[in-house]
Amino acid sequence: MEERIIEFLGSINTFAYGYYLVILLIAVSVFYSFKLGFVQLSMLKEGFKVIMEKRDGNHDRISSFQALAISVASRVGIGNIAGIAVAIASGGAGAVFWMWVMAFFGGASAFAESTLAQIYKTRDGDGFKGGPAYYMQKALNQKWLGILFAISLILTYAFGFNGLQSYTMTSAFAVYYPDPNAFEHSHWTIVIGIASSVIAGVMFFSKSTLIGKINAYVVPAMALFYIALALIVTLMNLSSLPAVLADIFSKAFDFQAIFGGFAGSAVVIGIKRGLFATEAGMGSAPNAAAAADTTHPVKQGLVQAISVLIGVTICTSTAFLVLFSQAYADGGSTALPLVQKAMEGFFGPIGLHFVSIAVVCFALTSLLGNYYYAQANIKYLTDSKAVMFLFNVLAVLAVYIGSQMKLEIAWELADVLMAIMATLNIVAIFFLAPIVHKTLKDFQAQRRQGKEPVFDPKKLGIQNTECW
């Protein structure tokens, strides 16, 4: 019975992630790129200015930078390390090129959904809350869509993906066990599971602003160290760089291989990795974007477009670490072991240890980012403190359970739910494109006049904006 369920859910995911959802996400990303004049590139400098802005308001609220750190924490996780190694091993070096292409276009849809989240955010004590569920209700007047979106996101991120992050984090220690294949049956998985659950519990039961503050310190440090190591490896192998780049571009346009097996080709695998490593258009990051305290929605849209750039930079770092390595040339390894062997080859045991530590840190911050998204949608559904307490307990339990076993049904079901979640969000932001466009034009007009942009929804004819 269990195998039949897994097979059924797997067939849905093969269709959704092989064709249907990929096409939808490509469509919305390309549409918004042209609609907004490639805002992810033309206003990149403006986005960095927003990140560096000093705060004048309530310092207990989440800043634009902290909202960026939360969304990056969720985007930058196991997928950016192990996932890229899998993509290269299965789709070849050409997958990297298509990952770059989709991450570039994805910046526009990330801008759109996060700008909308800011426009339609609502108050949450001294701070703010919001996301796709809120703009589905307020802008489209479709509360049922908001409820369905919120439920699918909660189940996907708090239980499915957080369990997967916990499992992968635990498995990172298998390389240190005498028999790595027997590691999952050892008592160390219990120890690691309890430790990660305790850490998660402390964070989950604390104020949401603490999550933002922790990620604001941890995420940039991790990302910079990881990128720095990739840069060092690139410099160490500078003579091989032209050959690696040639391999990426030639394999990306190897049409005989592409049409010989399109679903498993570099094109599809690279596009999928670019889409899901950045989460652009999926409807997750807007939940963090809405919480930021800012003077104009476009500011947070620009910040979230930069978070896509950060995510793909981490992916590119992993790609170069793998492609320059002897472990990749030798074959036989994939996913996390491939990255660990590659780093060990470059830096010896220190490299191996660093990857293991990086995986743990990325996984822990991803747990927090994913939890934050789910928490925002629990608040959309109910203000009950009892429900929130029960949710926190179950979320901690999911972290422990995930560390102990491969819950194939849970992972397949989480992917199905994420497909539902993403579909709802894509439809919503397609319909709300005129609002995003006029909001961007308003920001640009104020900047041209030398003003500090301040959002006035009445002037633009935008309704149901509680916080502006």
Coordinates of C-alpha atoms in Angstrom, one line a residue:
M1 CA 0.0 0.0 0.0
E2 CA 2.8 2.4 1.0
E3 CA 4.7 1.8 -2.2
R4 CA 1.5 2.4 -4.3
I5 CA 1.0 5.8 -2.5
I6 CA 4.7 6.8 -3.1
E7 CA 4.4 5.7 -6.8
F8 CA 1.1 7.7 -7.2
L9 CA 2.5 10.8 -5.7
G10 CA 5.7 10.4 -7.6
S11 CA 3.9 10.3 -10.9
I12 CA 2.1 13.6 -10.0
N13 CA 5.5 15.2 -9.2
T14 CA 7.1 13.9 -12.4
F15 CA 4.5 15.7 -14.4
A16 CA 4.3 18.8 -12.2
Y17 CA 8.1 19.4 -11.9
G18 CA 9.1 18.0 -15.2
Y19 CA 6.7 20.1 -17.3
Y20 CA 3.6 21.8 -15.9
L21 CA 5.1 23.9 -13.0
V22 CA 8.4 24.6 -14.8
I23 CA 6.4 26.1 -17.7
L24 CA 4.3 28.2 -15.4
L25 CA 7.2 29.6 -13.4
I26 CA 9.2 30.3 -16.6
A27 CA 6.1 32.1 -18.1
V28 CA 5.6 34.4 -15.0
S29 CA 9.3 35.1 -14.7
V30 CA 9.8 36.1 -18.4
F31 CA 6.5 38.0 -18.4
Y32 CA 7.5 40.1 -15.4
S33 CA 11.0 40.7 -16.7
F34 CA 9.6 42.4 -19.8
K35 CA 6.7 44.0 -18.0
L36 CA 8.9 45.7 -15.5
G37 CA 11.8 46.6 -17.8
F38 CA 14.1 43.9 -16.3
V39 CA 13.9 45.6 -12.9
Q40 CA 16.2 42.9 -11.4
L41 CA 19.1 44.3 -13.5
S42 CA 18.1 48.0 -14.1
M43 CA 17.6 48.7 -10.4
L44 CA 20.2 46.4 -8.9
K45 CA 22.2 49.3 -7.6
E46 CA 19.1 50.8 -6.0
G47 CA 18.4 47.4 -4.3
F48 CA 21.8 47.4 -2.6
K49 CA 21.2 51.0 -1.4
V50 CA 18.0 49.9 0.3
I51 CA 19.8 47.0 2.1
M52 CA 22.3 49.5 3.5
E53 CA 19.7 52.0 4.7
K54 CA 19.8 53.0 8.3
R55 CA 16.6 52.5 10.3
D56 CA 14.7 55.4 11.8
G57 CA 11.6 53.5 12.9
N58 CA 10.8 50.9 15.6
H59 CA 13.9 48.7 16.0
D60 CA 11.8 45.9 17.4
R61 CA 10.4 45.5 13.9
I62 CA 12.1 43.4 11.2
S63 CA 14.4 45.5 8.9
S64 CA 14.7 45.1 5.1
F65 CA 18.1 43.5 5.7
Q66 CA 16.7 41.0 8.3
A67 CA 13.8 40.1 6.0
L68 CA 16.4 39.5 3.3
A69 CA 18.4 37.3 5.7
I70 CA 15.2 35.2 6.5
S71 CA 14.4 34.6 2.9
V72 CA 18.0 33.9 2.0
A73 CA 18.1 31.4 4.9
S74 CA 15.2 29.5 3.4
R75 CA 16.5 29.7 -0.2
V76 CA 20.1 28.8 0.7
G77 CA 20.0 25.4 2.1
I78 CA 20.8 21.8 1.3
G79 CA 19.6 22.2 -2.2
N80 CA 22.3 24.8 -3.0
I81 CA 25.0 22.3 -2.0
A82 CA 23.8 18.7 -2.5
G83 CA 21.1 19.7 -5.0
I84 CA 23.6 21.3 -7.4
A85 CA 25.9 18.3 -7.2
V86 CA 22.9 16.1 -8.1
A87 CA 22.0 18.4 -11.0
I88 CA 25.5 18.3 -12.5
A89 CA 25.8 14.5 -12.0
S90 CA 22.5 13.8 -13.7
G91 CA 22.2 16.6 -16.2
G92 CA 25.9 17.4 -16.9
A93 CA 27.8 20.7 -16.7
G94 CA 25.2 22.4 -19.1
A95 CA 22.7 22.4 -16.3
V96 CA 24.6 25.2 -14.7
F97 CA 24.0 27.5 -17.7
W98 CA 20.2 27.0 -17.6
M99 CA 20.3 27.5 -13.8
W100 CA 21.8 30.9 -14.4
V101 CA 19.2 31.8 -17.1
M102 CA 16.2 31.0 -14.9
A103 CA 17.7 32.7 -11.8
F104 CA 18.1 35.8 -13.9
F105 CA 14.5 35.9 -15.0
G106 CA 13.3 34.7 -11.6
G107 CA 14.5 38.0 -10.0
A108 CA 11.5 39.8 -11.6
S109 CA 8.9 37.4 -10.3
A110 CA 10.6 37.6 -6.8
F111 CA 10.3 41.4 -7.0
A112 CA 6.6 41.2 -8.0
E113 CA 5.5 38.8 -5.3
S114 CA 7.4 40.6 -2.5
T115 CA 6.2 44.1 -3.6
L116 CA 2.6 42.8 -3.4
A117 CA 3.3 41.3 0.0
Q118 CA 4.4 44.7 1.2
I119 CA 1.4 46.5 -0.3
Y120 CA -1.2 44.2 1.3
K121 CA 0.6 43.5 4.6
T122 CA -1.3 43.8 7.9
R123 CA -0.4 44.6 11.5
D124 CA 1.0 42.0 13.9
G125 CA 1.4 43.6 17.3
D126 CA 4.2 46.1 16.9
G127 CA 5.3 44.6 13.6
F128 CA 3.7 43.3 10.3
K129 CA 2.7 40.1 8.7
G130 CA 1.6 39.2 5.2
G131 CA 2.3 37.1 2.1
P132 CA 0.4 35.6 -0.8
A133 CA -2.6 34.5 1.4
Y134 CA -3.1 38.1 2.3
Y135 CA -2.9 39.6 -1.2
M136 CA -5.2 36.8 -2.5
Q137 CA -7.8 37.9 0.0
K138 CA -7.3 41.7 -0.1
A139 CA -6.5 42.3 -3.8
L140 CA -8.3 39.4 -5.5
N141 CA -11.1 39.1 -2.9
Q142 CA -10.7 35.4 -2.9
K143 CA -10.3 34.3 0.7
W144 CA -10.7 30.6 -0.1
L145 CA -7.6 30.9 -2.2
G146 CA -5.7 32.4 0.7
I147 CA -6.8 29.7 3.0
L148 CA -5.8 26.9 0.6
F149 CA -2.5 28.6 0.0
A150 CA -1.8 29.0 3.7
I151 CA -2.6 25.3 4.5
S152 CA -0.4 24.0 1.6
L153 CA 2.5 26.2 2.7
I154 CA 2.3 25.2 6.3
L155 CA 2.3 21.5 5.5
T156 CA 5.1 21.9 2.9
Y157 CA 7.6 24.0 4.9
A158 CA 7.0 23.3 8.5
F159 CA 6.7 19.5 8.2
G160 CA 7.8 18.3 4.8
F161 CA 10.8 20.5 4.0
N162 CA 11.9 21.0 7.6
G163 CA 11.9 17.2 8.1
L164 CA 14.0 16.9 4.9
Q165 CA 16.5 19.6 6.1
S166 CA 16.9 17.7 9.4
Y167 CA 17.4 14.4 7.7
T168 CA 20.1 15.8 5.3
M169 CA 21.8 17.6 8.1
T170 CA 22.0 14.4 10.1
S171 CA 23.3 12.4 7.1
A172 CA 26.2 14.9 6.7
F173 CA 27.8 13.2 9.6
A174 CA 27.7 9.8 8.0
V175 CA 31.2 10.4 6.4
Y176 CA 32.7 10.3 9.9
Y177 CA 31.2 7.0 10.9
P178 CA 33.3 3.8 10.4
D179 CA 30.6 2.4 8.1
P180 CA 28.7 5.3 6.5
N181 CA 26.0 2.9 5.2
A182 CA 25.2 1.8 8.8
F183 CA 25.2 5.4 10.2
E184 CA 21.4 5.9 10.0
H185 CA 20.9 2.9 12.4
S186 CA 23.4 4.2 14.9
H187 CA 22.7 6.0 18.2
W188 CA 24.3 9.2 16.8
T189 CA 21.3 10.0 14.7
I190 CA 19.3 10.1 17.9
V191 CA 21.8 12.4 19.6
I192 CA 22.0 14.7 16.6
G193 CA 18.2 14.7 16.2
I194 CA 17.7 15.7 19.9
A195 CA 20.3 18.4 19.6
S196 CA 18.8 19.9 16.4
S197 CA 15.3 19.7 17.9
V198 CA 16.3 21.5 21.1
I199 CA 17.9 24.3 19.0
A200 CA 14.8 24.5 16.8
G201 CA 12.6 24.6 19.9
V202 CA 14.4 27.5 21.4
M203 CA 14.1 29.4 18.1
F204 CA 10.5 28.4 17.3
F205 CA 9.2 29.5 20.7
S206 CA 11.0 32.9 20.7
K207 CA 10.0 36.1 19.1
S208 CA 9.9 36.2 15.3
T209 CA 12.2 39.3 15.4
L210 CA 14.9 37.1 17.1
I211 CA 14.8 34.8 14.0
G212 CA 15.5 37.8 11.8
K213 CA 18.3 39.0 14.0
I214 CA 20.0 35.6 14.2
N215 CA 19.8 35.1 10.5
A216 CA 21.0 38.6 9.9
Y217 CA 24.4 37.6 11.4
V218 CA 24.7 33.9 10.6
V219 CA 23.5 33.8 6.9
P220 CA 25.9 36.5 5.6
A221 CA 28.9 35.0 7.4
M222 CA 28.2 31.5 6.0
A223 CA 27.5 32.7 2.5
L224 CA 30.7 34.8 2.4
F225 CA 32.9 32.0 3.7
Y226 CA 31.4 29.5 1.2
I227 CA 31.7 31.9 -1.7
A228 CA 35.3 32.8 -0.6
L229 CA 36.3 29.2 -0.7
A230 CA 34.8 28.7 -4.1
L231 CA 36.8 31.7 -5.3
I232 CA 40.0 30.3 -3.8
V233 CA 39.4 27.0 -5.6
T234 CA 38.7 28.9 -8.9
L235 CA 42.0 30.8 -8.5
M236 CA 43.8 27.6 -7.7
N237 CA 42.5 26.1 -11.0
L238 CA 42.5 29.3 -13.1
S239 CA 44.2 27.4 -16.0
S240 CA 41.2 25.0 -16.1
L241 CA 38.6 27.8 -16.0
P242 CA 38.3 28.2 -19.8
A243 CA 37.8 24.4 -20.2
V244 CA 35.1 24.3 -17.5
L245 CA 33.2 27.3 -18.9
A246 CA 33.5 25.7 -22.4
D247 CA 32.1 22.5 -21.0
I248 CA 29.1 24.4 -19.4
F249 CA 28.2 26.2 -22.6
S250 CA 28.8 23.3 -25.0
K251 CA 26.7 20.9 -22.9
A252 CA 24.0 23.5 -22.4
F253 CA 23.4 23.6 -26.2
D254 CA 24.1 19.9 -27.0
F255 CA 20.7 19.5 -28.8
Q256 CA 21.3 15.9 -29.7
A257 CA 21.5 15.0 -26.1
I258 CA 18.7 17.4 -25.2
F259 CA 16.2 15.9 -27.6
G260 CA 17.3 12.4 -26.9
G261 CA 15.9 12.6 -23.4
F262 CA 14.4 16.0 -22.7
A263 CA 13.0 15.4 -19.2
G264 CA 16.4 14.4 -18.0
S265 CA 18.4 16.9 -20.1
A266 CA 20.6 19.7 -18.9
V267 CA 17.9 22.2 -20.0
V268 CA 15.1 20.8 -17.8
I269 CA 17.4 19.9 -14.8
G270 CA 19.1 23.3 -14.9
I271 CA 15.8 25.2 -15.2
K272 CA 14.3 23.2 -12.3
R273 CA 17.4 23.9 -10.1
G274 CA 17.4 27.6 -11.0
L275 CA 13.7 27.8 -10.1
F276 CA 13.7 25.9 -6.9
A277 CA 17.0 27.0 -5.5
T278 CA 15.8 30.6 -5.8
E279 CA 12.1 29.9 -5.0
A280 CA 11.2 32.9 -7.2
G281 CA 7.5 33.0 -7.8
M282 CA 6.8 30.1 -5.5
G283 CA 5.1 32.3 -2.9
S284 CA 7.4 31.5 0.1
A285 CA 9.7 34.6 0.4
P286 CA 6.9 37.1 0.4
N287 CA 6.0 35.9 3.9
A288 CA 9.3 37.4 5.1
A289 CA 9.2 40.4 2.8
A290 CA 5.9 41.5 4.3
A291 CA 7.3 41.7 7.7
A292 CA 9.9 44.4 6.8
D293 CA 9.5 47.9 8.1
T294 CA 10.0 50.2 5.0
T295 CA 8.7 53.4 3.4
H296 CA 7.7 51.9 0.0
P297 CA 6.8 48.4 -1.1
V298 CA 9.2 48.5 -4.1
K299 CA 12.2 48.7 -1.7
Q300 CA 11.5 45.2 -0.3
G301 CA 10.8 44.0 -3.8
L302 CA 14.3 45.0 -4.8
V303 CA 15.8 43.5 -1.7
Q304 CA 14.1 40.1 -2.5
A305 CA 15.3 40.2 -6.1
I306 CA 18.8 40.5 -4.7
S307 CA 18.2 37.4 -2.5
V308 CA 17.7 35.5 -5.7
L309 CA 21.1 36.7 -6.8
I310 CA 22.6 35.5 -3.5
G311 CA 21.0 32.1 -3.8
V312 CA 22.3 31.5 -7.3
T313 CA 25.8 32.7 -6.3
I314 CA 25.9 30.0 -3.7
C315 CA 24.7 27.5 -6.3
T316 CA 27.4 28.7 -8.7
S317 CA 30.0 28.3 -6.0
T318 CA 29.0 24.7 -5.5
A319 CA 29.0 24.1 -9.2
F320 CA 32.6 25.3 -9.6
L321 CA 33.8 23.4 -6.5
V322 CA 32.4 20.2 -8.1
L323 CA 33.5 20.9 -11.7
F324 CA 37.1 21.6 -10.8
S325 CA 37.4 18.6 -8.6
Q326 CA 39.0 15.2 -9.2
A327 CA 36.0 13.6 -7.5
Y328 CA 33.7 14.8 -10.3
A329 CA 36.2 13.6 -12.9
D330 CA 36.4 10.1 -11.3
G331 CA 32.6 9.8 -11.1
G332 CA 30.7 7.5 -8.8
S333 CA 29.7 10.1 -6.3
T334 CA 26.7 12.4 -6.2
A335 CA 24.8 14.8 -3.9
L336 CA 26.5 15.7 -0.6
P337 CA 29.3 13.1 -0.7
L338 CA 30.4 14.5 -4.0
V339 CA 30.8 18.0 -2.5
Q340 CA 32.5 16.6 0.6
K341 CA 35.0 14.6 -1.5
A342 CA 35.6 17.6 -3.8
M343 CA 36.4 19.9 -0.8
E344 CA 38.6 17.2 0.8
G345 CA 40.5 17.0 -2.5
F346 CA 41.2 20.8 -2.5
F347 CA 41.8 21.5 1.2
G348 CA 42.3 18.1 2.9
P349 CA 40.4 17.2 6.0
I350 CA 39.7 20.9 6.7
G351 CA 37.7 21.1 3.5
L352 CA 35.7 18.1 4.5
H353 CA 35.0 19.5 7.9
F354 CA 34.0 22.9 6.5
V355 CA 31.4 21.4 4.2
S356 CA 29.9 19.4 7.1
I357 CA 29.8 22.5 9.2
A358 CA 28.3 24.6 6.4
V359 CA 25.6 22.0 5.8
V360 CA 24.7 22.1 9.5
C361 CA 24.6 25.9 9.5
F362 CA 22.7 26.2 6.3
A363 CA 20.2 23.5 7.4
L364 CA 19.6 25.2 10.8
T365 CA 19.0 28.6 9.3
S366 CA 16.7 27.0 6.7
L367 CA 14.7 25.4 9.5
L368 CA 14.2 28.9 10.9
G369 CA 13.4 30.5 7.5
N370 CA 10.9 27.7 6.7
Y371 CA 9.3 27.9 10.1
Y372 CA 8.9 31.7 9.8
Y373 CA 7.0 31.2 6.6
A374 CA 4.7 28.6 8.1
Q375 CA 4.2 30.7 11.3
A376 CA 3.1 33.7 9.2
N377 CA 0.4 31.5 7.6
I378 CA -0.8 30.1 10.9
K379 CA -1.4 33.7 11.9
Y380 CA -3.4 34.2 8.7
L381 CA -5.7 31.3 9.6
T382 CA -6.1 32.0 13.3
D383 CA -5.0 34.3 16.2
S384 CA -5.4 31.4 18.7
K385 CA -2.3 31.2 21.0
A386 CA -3.3 27.5 21.8
V387 CA -3.1 26.7 18.1
M388 CA 0.2 28.5 17.7
F389 CA 1.6 26.6 20.7
L390 CA 0.4 23.2 19.3
F391 CA 1.9 24.2 15.9
N392 CA 5.3 25.0 17.5
V393 CA 5.3 21.6 19.3
L394 CA 4.5 19.7 16.1
A395 CA 7.1 21.7 14.1
V396 CA 9.8 20.7 16.7
L397 CA 8.6 17.1 16.5
A398 CA 8.9 17.2 12.7
V399 CA 12.6 18.2 13.0
Y400 CA 13.3 15.2 15.2
I401 CA 11.3 12.7 13.1
G402 CA 13.0 14.0 10.0
S403 CA 16.4 13.3 11.5
Q404 CA 15.6 9.7 12.1
M405 CA 14.1 8.3 8.9
K406 CA 13.4 8.8 5.2
L407 CA 9.8 9.7 5.0
E408 CA 9.3 9.2 1.3
I409 CA 5.6 9.7 1.5
A410 CA 6.1 13.0 3.4
W411 CA 8.6 14.2 0.8
E412 CA 6.5 13.3 -2.2
L413 CA 3.4 14.8 -0.5
A414 CA 5.3 18.0 0.4
D415 CA 6.2 18.3 -3.3
V416 CA 2.6 17.9 -4.4
L417 CA 1.5 20.5 -1.8
M418 CA 4.3 22.9 -3.0
A419 CA 3.0 22.5 -6.6
I420 CA -0.5 23.6 -5.4
M421 CA 1.0 26.5 -3.4
A422 CA 3.1 27.7 -6.3
T423 CA 0.2 27.4 -8.8
L424 CA -2.0 29.5 -6.7
N425 CA 0.6 32.2 -6.2
I426 CA 1.5 32.3 -9.9
V427 CA -2.1 32.8 -10.9
A428 CA -2.5 35.6 -8.3
I429 CA 0.6 37.6 -9.4
F430 CA -0.3 37.3 -13.0
F431 CA -3.7 39.0 -12.3
L432 CA -2.1 41.6 -10.1
A433 CA 0.6 42.7 -12.6
P434 CA -1.0 46.2 -13.2
I435 CA -0.7 47.0 -9.4
V436 CA 3.0 45.9 -9.4
H437 CA 3.7 48.0 -12.5
K438 CA 2.0 51.2 -11.2
T439 CA 3.7 50.8 -7.8
L440 CA 7.2 50.5 -9.5
K441 CA 6.5 53.6 -11.7
D442 CA 5.5 55.6 -8.6
F443 CA 8.8 54.7 -6.9
Q444 CA 10.8 55.6 -10.0
A445 CA 9.0 58.9 -10.4
Q446 CA 9.7 59.9 -6.8
R447 CA 13.4 59.0 -7.2
R448 CA 13.7 61.1 -10.4
Q449 CA 12.3 64.0 -8.4
G450 CA 15.0 63.6 -5.8
K451 CA 12.6 62.5 -3.1
E452 CA 12.8 59.6 -0.6
P453 CA 10.0 57.4 -2.0
V454 CA 7.0 57.1 0.3
F455 CA 4.0 54.9 -0.7
D456 CA 0.6 56.6 -1.0
P457 CA -1.9 53.9 -2.2
K458 CA -4.8 56.4 -2.5
K459 CA -2.9 58.4 -5.0
L460 CA -2.5 55.2 -7.1
G461 CA -6.1 54.0 -6.6
I462 CA -5.0 50.9 -4.7
Q463 CA -7.4 49.7 -2.0
N464 CA -7.4 47.5 1.1
T465 CA -3.9 48.6 2.2
E466 CA -4.2 48.5 5.9
C467 CA -0.6 49.6 6.8
W468 CA -0.1 52.6 4.4

